Short mmCIF file of C-alpha atoms in Angstrom, two decimals:
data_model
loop_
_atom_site.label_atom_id
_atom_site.label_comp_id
_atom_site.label_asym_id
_atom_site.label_seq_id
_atom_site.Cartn_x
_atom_site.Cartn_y
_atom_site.Cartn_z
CA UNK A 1 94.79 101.61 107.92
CA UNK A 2 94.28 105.50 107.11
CA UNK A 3 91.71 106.63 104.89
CA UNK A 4 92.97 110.06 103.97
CA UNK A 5 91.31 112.46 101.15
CA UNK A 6 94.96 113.00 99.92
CA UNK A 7 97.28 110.76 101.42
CA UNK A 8 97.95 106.91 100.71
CA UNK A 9 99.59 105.08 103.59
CA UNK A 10 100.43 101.57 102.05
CA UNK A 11 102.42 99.35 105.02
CA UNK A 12 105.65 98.07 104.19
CA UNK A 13 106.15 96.32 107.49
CA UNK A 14 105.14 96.91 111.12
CA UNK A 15 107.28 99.65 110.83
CA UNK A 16 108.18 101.10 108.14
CA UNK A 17 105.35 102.88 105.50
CA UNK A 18 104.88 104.80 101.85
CA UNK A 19 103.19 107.81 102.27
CA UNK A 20 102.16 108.43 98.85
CA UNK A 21 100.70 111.37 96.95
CA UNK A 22 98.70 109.52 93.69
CA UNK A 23 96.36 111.88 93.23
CA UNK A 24 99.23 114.40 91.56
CA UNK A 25 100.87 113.80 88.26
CA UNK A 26 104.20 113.01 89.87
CA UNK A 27 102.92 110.23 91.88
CA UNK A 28 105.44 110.98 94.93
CA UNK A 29 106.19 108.55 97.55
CA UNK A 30 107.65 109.98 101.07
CA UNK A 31 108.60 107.09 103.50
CA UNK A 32 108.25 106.57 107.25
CA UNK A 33 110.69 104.22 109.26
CA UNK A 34 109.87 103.82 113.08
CA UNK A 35 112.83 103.56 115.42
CA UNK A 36 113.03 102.69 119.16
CA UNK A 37 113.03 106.47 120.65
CA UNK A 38 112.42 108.63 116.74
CA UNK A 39 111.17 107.73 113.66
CA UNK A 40 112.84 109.14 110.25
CA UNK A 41 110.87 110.48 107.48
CA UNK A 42 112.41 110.17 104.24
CA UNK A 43 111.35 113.22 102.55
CA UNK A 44 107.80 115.24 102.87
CA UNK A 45 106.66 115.28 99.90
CA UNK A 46 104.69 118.09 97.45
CA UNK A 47 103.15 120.22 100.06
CA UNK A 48 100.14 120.17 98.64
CA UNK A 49 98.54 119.11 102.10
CA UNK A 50 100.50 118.86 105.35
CA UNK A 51 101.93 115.63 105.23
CA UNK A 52 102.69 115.88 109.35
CA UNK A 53 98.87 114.42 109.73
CA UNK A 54 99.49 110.98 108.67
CA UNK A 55 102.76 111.15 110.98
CA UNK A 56 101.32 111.73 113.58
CA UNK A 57 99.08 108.91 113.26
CA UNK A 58 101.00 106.79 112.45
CA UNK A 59 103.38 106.96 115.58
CA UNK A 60 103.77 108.80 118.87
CA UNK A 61 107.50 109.07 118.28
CA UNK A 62 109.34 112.15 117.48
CA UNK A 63 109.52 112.45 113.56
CA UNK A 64 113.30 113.52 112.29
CA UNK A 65 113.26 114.36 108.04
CA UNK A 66 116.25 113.17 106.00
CA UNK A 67 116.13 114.20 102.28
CA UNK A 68 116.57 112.71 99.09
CA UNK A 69 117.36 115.79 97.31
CA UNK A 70 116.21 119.35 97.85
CA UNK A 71 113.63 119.67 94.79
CA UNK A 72 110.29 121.54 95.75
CA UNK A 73 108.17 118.21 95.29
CA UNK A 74 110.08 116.20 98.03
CA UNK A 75 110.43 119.11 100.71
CA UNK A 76 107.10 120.67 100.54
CA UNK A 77 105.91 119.52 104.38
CA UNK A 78 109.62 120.46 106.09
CA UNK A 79 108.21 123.24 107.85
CA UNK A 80 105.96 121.10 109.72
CA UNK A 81 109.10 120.01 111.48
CA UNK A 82 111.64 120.62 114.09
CA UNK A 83 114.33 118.59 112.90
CA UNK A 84 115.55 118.33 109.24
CA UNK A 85 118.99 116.80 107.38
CA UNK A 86 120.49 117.39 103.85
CA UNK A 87 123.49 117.03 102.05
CA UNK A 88 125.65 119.78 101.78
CA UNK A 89 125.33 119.86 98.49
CA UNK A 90 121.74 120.41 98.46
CA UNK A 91 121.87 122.84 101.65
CA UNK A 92 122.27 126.50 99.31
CA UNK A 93 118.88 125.29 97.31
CA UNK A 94 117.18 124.15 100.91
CA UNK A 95 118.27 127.64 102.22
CA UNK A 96 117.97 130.12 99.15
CA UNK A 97 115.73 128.38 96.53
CA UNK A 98 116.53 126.68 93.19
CA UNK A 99 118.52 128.97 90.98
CA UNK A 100 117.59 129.29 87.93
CA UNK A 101 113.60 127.69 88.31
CA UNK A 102 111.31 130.45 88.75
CA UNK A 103 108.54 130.42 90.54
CA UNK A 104 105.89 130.57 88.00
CA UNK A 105 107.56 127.36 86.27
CA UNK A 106 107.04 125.27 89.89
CA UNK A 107 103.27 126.91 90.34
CA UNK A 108 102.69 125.41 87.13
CA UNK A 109 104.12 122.01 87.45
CA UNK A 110 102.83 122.24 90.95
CA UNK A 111 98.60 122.33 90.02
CA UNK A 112 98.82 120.65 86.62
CA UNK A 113 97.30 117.28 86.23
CA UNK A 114 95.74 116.72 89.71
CA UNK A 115 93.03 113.88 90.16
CA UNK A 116 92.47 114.28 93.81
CA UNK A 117 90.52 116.96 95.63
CA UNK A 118 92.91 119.51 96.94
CA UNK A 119 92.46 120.83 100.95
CA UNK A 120 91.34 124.67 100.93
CA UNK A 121 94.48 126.00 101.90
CA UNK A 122 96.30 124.70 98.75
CA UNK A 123 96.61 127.74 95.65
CA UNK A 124 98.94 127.11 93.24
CA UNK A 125 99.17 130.55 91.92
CA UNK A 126 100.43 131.23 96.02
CA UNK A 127 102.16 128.07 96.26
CA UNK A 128 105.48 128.51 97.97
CA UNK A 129 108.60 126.40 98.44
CA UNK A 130 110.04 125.56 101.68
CA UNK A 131 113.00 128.24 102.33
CA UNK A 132 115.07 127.12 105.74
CA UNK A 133 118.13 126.37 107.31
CA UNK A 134 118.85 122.22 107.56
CA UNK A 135 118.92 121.41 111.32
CA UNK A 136 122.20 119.05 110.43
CA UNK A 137 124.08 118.44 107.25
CA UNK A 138 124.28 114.52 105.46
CA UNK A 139 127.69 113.06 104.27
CA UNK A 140 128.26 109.78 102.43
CA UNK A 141 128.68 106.41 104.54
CA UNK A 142 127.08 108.43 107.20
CA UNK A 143 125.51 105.96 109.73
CA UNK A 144 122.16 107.02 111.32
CA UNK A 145 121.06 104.41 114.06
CA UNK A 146 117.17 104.43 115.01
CA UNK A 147 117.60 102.04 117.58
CA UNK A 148 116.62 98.63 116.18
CA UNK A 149 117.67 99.69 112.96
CA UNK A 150 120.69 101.16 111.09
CA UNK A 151 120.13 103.67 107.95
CA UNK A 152 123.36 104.43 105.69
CA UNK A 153 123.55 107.32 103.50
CA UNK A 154 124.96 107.18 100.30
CA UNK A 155 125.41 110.14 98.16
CA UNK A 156 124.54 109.93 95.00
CA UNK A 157 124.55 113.27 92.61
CA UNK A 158 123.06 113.99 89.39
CA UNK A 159 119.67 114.29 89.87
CA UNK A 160 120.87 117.32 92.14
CA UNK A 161 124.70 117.64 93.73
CA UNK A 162 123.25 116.66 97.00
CA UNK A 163 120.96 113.71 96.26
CA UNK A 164 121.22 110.62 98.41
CA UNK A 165 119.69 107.26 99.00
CA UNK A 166 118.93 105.42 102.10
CA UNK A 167 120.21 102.32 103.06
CA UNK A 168 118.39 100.46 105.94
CA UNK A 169 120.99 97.71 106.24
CA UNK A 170 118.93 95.96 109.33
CA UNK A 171 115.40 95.24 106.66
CA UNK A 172 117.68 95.30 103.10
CA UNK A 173 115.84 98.27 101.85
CA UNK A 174 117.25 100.51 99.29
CA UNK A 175 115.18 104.32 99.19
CA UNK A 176 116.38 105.29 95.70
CA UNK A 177 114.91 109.12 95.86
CA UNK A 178 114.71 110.24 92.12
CA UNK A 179 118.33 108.24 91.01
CA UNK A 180 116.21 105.58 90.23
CA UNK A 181 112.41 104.83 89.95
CA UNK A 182 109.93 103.64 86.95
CA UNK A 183 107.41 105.01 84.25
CA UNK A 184 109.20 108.00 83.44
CA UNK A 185 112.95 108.82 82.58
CA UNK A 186 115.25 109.20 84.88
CA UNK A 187 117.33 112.76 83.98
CA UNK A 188 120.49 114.90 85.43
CA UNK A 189 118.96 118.06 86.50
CA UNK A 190 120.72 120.56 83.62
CA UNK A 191 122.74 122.34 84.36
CA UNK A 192 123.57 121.67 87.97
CA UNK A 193 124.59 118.15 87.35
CA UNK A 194 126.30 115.78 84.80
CA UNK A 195 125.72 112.88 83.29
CA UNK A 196 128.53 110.93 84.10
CA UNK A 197 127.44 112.09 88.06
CA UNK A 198 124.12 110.45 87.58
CA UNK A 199 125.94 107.15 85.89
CA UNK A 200 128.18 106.95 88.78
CA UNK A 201 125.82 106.62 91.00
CA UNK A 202 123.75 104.35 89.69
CA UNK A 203 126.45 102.03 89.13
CA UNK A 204 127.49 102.80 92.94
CA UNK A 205 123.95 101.32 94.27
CA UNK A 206 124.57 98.43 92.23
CA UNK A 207 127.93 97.67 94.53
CA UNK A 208 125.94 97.08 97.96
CA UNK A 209 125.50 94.02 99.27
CA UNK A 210 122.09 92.79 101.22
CA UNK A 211 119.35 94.68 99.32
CA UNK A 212 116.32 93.11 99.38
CA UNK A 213 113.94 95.66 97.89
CA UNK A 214 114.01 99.13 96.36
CA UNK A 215 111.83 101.60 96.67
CA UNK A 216 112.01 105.33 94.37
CA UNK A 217 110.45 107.88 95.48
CA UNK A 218 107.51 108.11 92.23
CA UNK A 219 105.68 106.11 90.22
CA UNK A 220 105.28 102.26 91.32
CA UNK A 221 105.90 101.24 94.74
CA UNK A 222 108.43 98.23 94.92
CA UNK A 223 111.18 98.11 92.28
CA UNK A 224 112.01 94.11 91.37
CA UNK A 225 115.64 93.52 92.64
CA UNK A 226 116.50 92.14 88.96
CA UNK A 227 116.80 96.33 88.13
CA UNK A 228 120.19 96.13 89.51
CA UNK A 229 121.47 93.75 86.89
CA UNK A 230 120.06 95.73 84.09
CA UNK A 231 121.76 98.85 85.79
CA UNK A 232 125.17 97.37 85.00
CA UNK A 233 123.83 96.13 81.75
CA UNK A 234 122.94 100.07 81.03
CA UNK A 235 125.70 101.59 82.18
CA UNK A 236 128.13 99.18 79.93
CA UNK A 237 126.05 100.21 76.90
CA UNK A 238 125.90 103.52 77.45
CA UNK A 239 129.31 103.99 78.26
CA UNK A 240 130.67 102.80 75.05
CA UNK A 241 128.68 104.22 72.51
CA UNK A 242 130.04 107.27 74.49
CA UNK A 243 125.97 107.96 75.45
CA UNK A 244 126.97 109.69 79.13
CA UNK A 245 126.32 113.05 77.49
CA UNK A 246 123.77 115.86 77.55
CA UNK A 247 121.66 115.63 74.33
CA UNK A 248 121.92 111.83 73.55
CA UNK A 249 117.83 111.78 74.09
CA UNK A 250 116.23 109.06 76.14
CA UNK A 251 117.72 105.89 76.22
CA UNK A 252 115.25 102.97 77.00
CA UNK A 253 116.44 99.69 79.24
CA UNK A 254 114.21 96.69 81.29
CA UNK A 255 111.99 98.70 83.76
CA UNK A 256 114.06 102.36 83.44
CA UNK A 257 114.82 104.57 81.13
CA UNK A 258 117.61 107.49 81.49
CA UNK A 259 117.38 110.90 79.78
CA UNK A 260 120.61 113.06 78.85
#
């Protein structure tokens, strides 16, 4: 569909597409859902190139970004545009930064491990965040219509206090951001968050009714539906063998793993 020297657009349906970043170790995914008059953009990914190119091919519409969760490798292209919605939770580190991460930690993670060519303009000893105010804030049950589709948000802290997933209740997909993907261990973000947060919520995405697929936002595209089973299966176990605790290590389960 797009051959792109960074960017790989894989088609979910007519419309609705990953935007995915494999040539970087964290293997992000950024996701693009076409309404009737604007299109929402579920994140924008690392930055690394300007992720507003593929958009823009992909559809005329106007392009609105909603955010998973306000960590550098999921906001790195919301400069690129007008309109852009967070949690207020998230909202100080959107506006102010990420205290308590320097800079030279993210230029680090930022160029380590790349397989890809990188454009010119990316340097990650210059590498920057995205600092700016949200254009609107998110809140939980929050209904966001696209016009022949409905999106629910659903907060769901302890990766960060404002991390949410998307709900598309019209197509039954689930957009997990970083509360739940594959490959690597899922973690509360110390010490901003807790783990009993991050259990929480996990067990909340197991509660709704008509999902159909899930999709986190690294890693393998497409999570089997069966995860949500094993969620509750987790939870149970590590709830009593009182597990929900920083320093229990990483605790392995079918398809996840959670680290404390």
């Amino acid at each position: 569909m797009i051959n792109d020297p960074w960017f790989t657009v894989q088609q979910i349906d007519s419309r609705t597409f990953a935007i995915s970043e494999y040539g970087h170790w964290e293997k992000v995914h950024s996701f693009l859902l076409l309404g009737v008059e604007r299109a929402m953009l579920i994140d924008s990914g690392l930055g690394i190139d300007n992720i507003k190119r593929i958009t823009d091919q992909l559809t005329p519409l106007p392009v609105e970004v909603f955010t998973t969760h306000v960590h550098v490798d999921h906001i790195g292209s919301h400069g690129e545009f007008d309109k852009v919605y967070v949690h207020e939770r998230d909202r100080e580190w959107l506006e102010n930064g990420i205290s308590g991460l320097p800079i030279t930690q993210i230029r680090k993670d930022i160029g380590r491990d790349i397989t890809k060519p990188t454009p010119k303009s990316f340097h990650p000893s210059t590498y920057q965040p995205f600092q700016g105010k949200p254009s609107g804030l998110l809140e939980d049950q929050q209904r966001i219509p696209l016009g022949n589709r409905v999106i629910t948000v659903l907060h769901t802290p302890g990766h960060s206090p404002g991390h949410v997933c998307f709900f598309d209740e019209t197509n039954g997909y689930l957009f997990t951001g970083d509360l739940l993907y594959d490959t690597t261990p899922i973690y509360a973000f110390y010490p901003s968050t807790s783990p009993e947060d991050l259990i929480a919520s996990l067990e909340k995405i197991t509660m709704i009714n008509g999902v159909n697929s899930i999709f986190g936002s690294h890693h393998t595209l497409g999570l089997p539906i069966s995860i949500l089973e094993e969620i509750k299966l987790a939870i149970t176990h590590l709830r009593k063998n009182n597990l929900v605790k920083f320093g229990t290590g990483i605790h392995k389960f079918q398809g996840f793993s959670i680290q404390f």
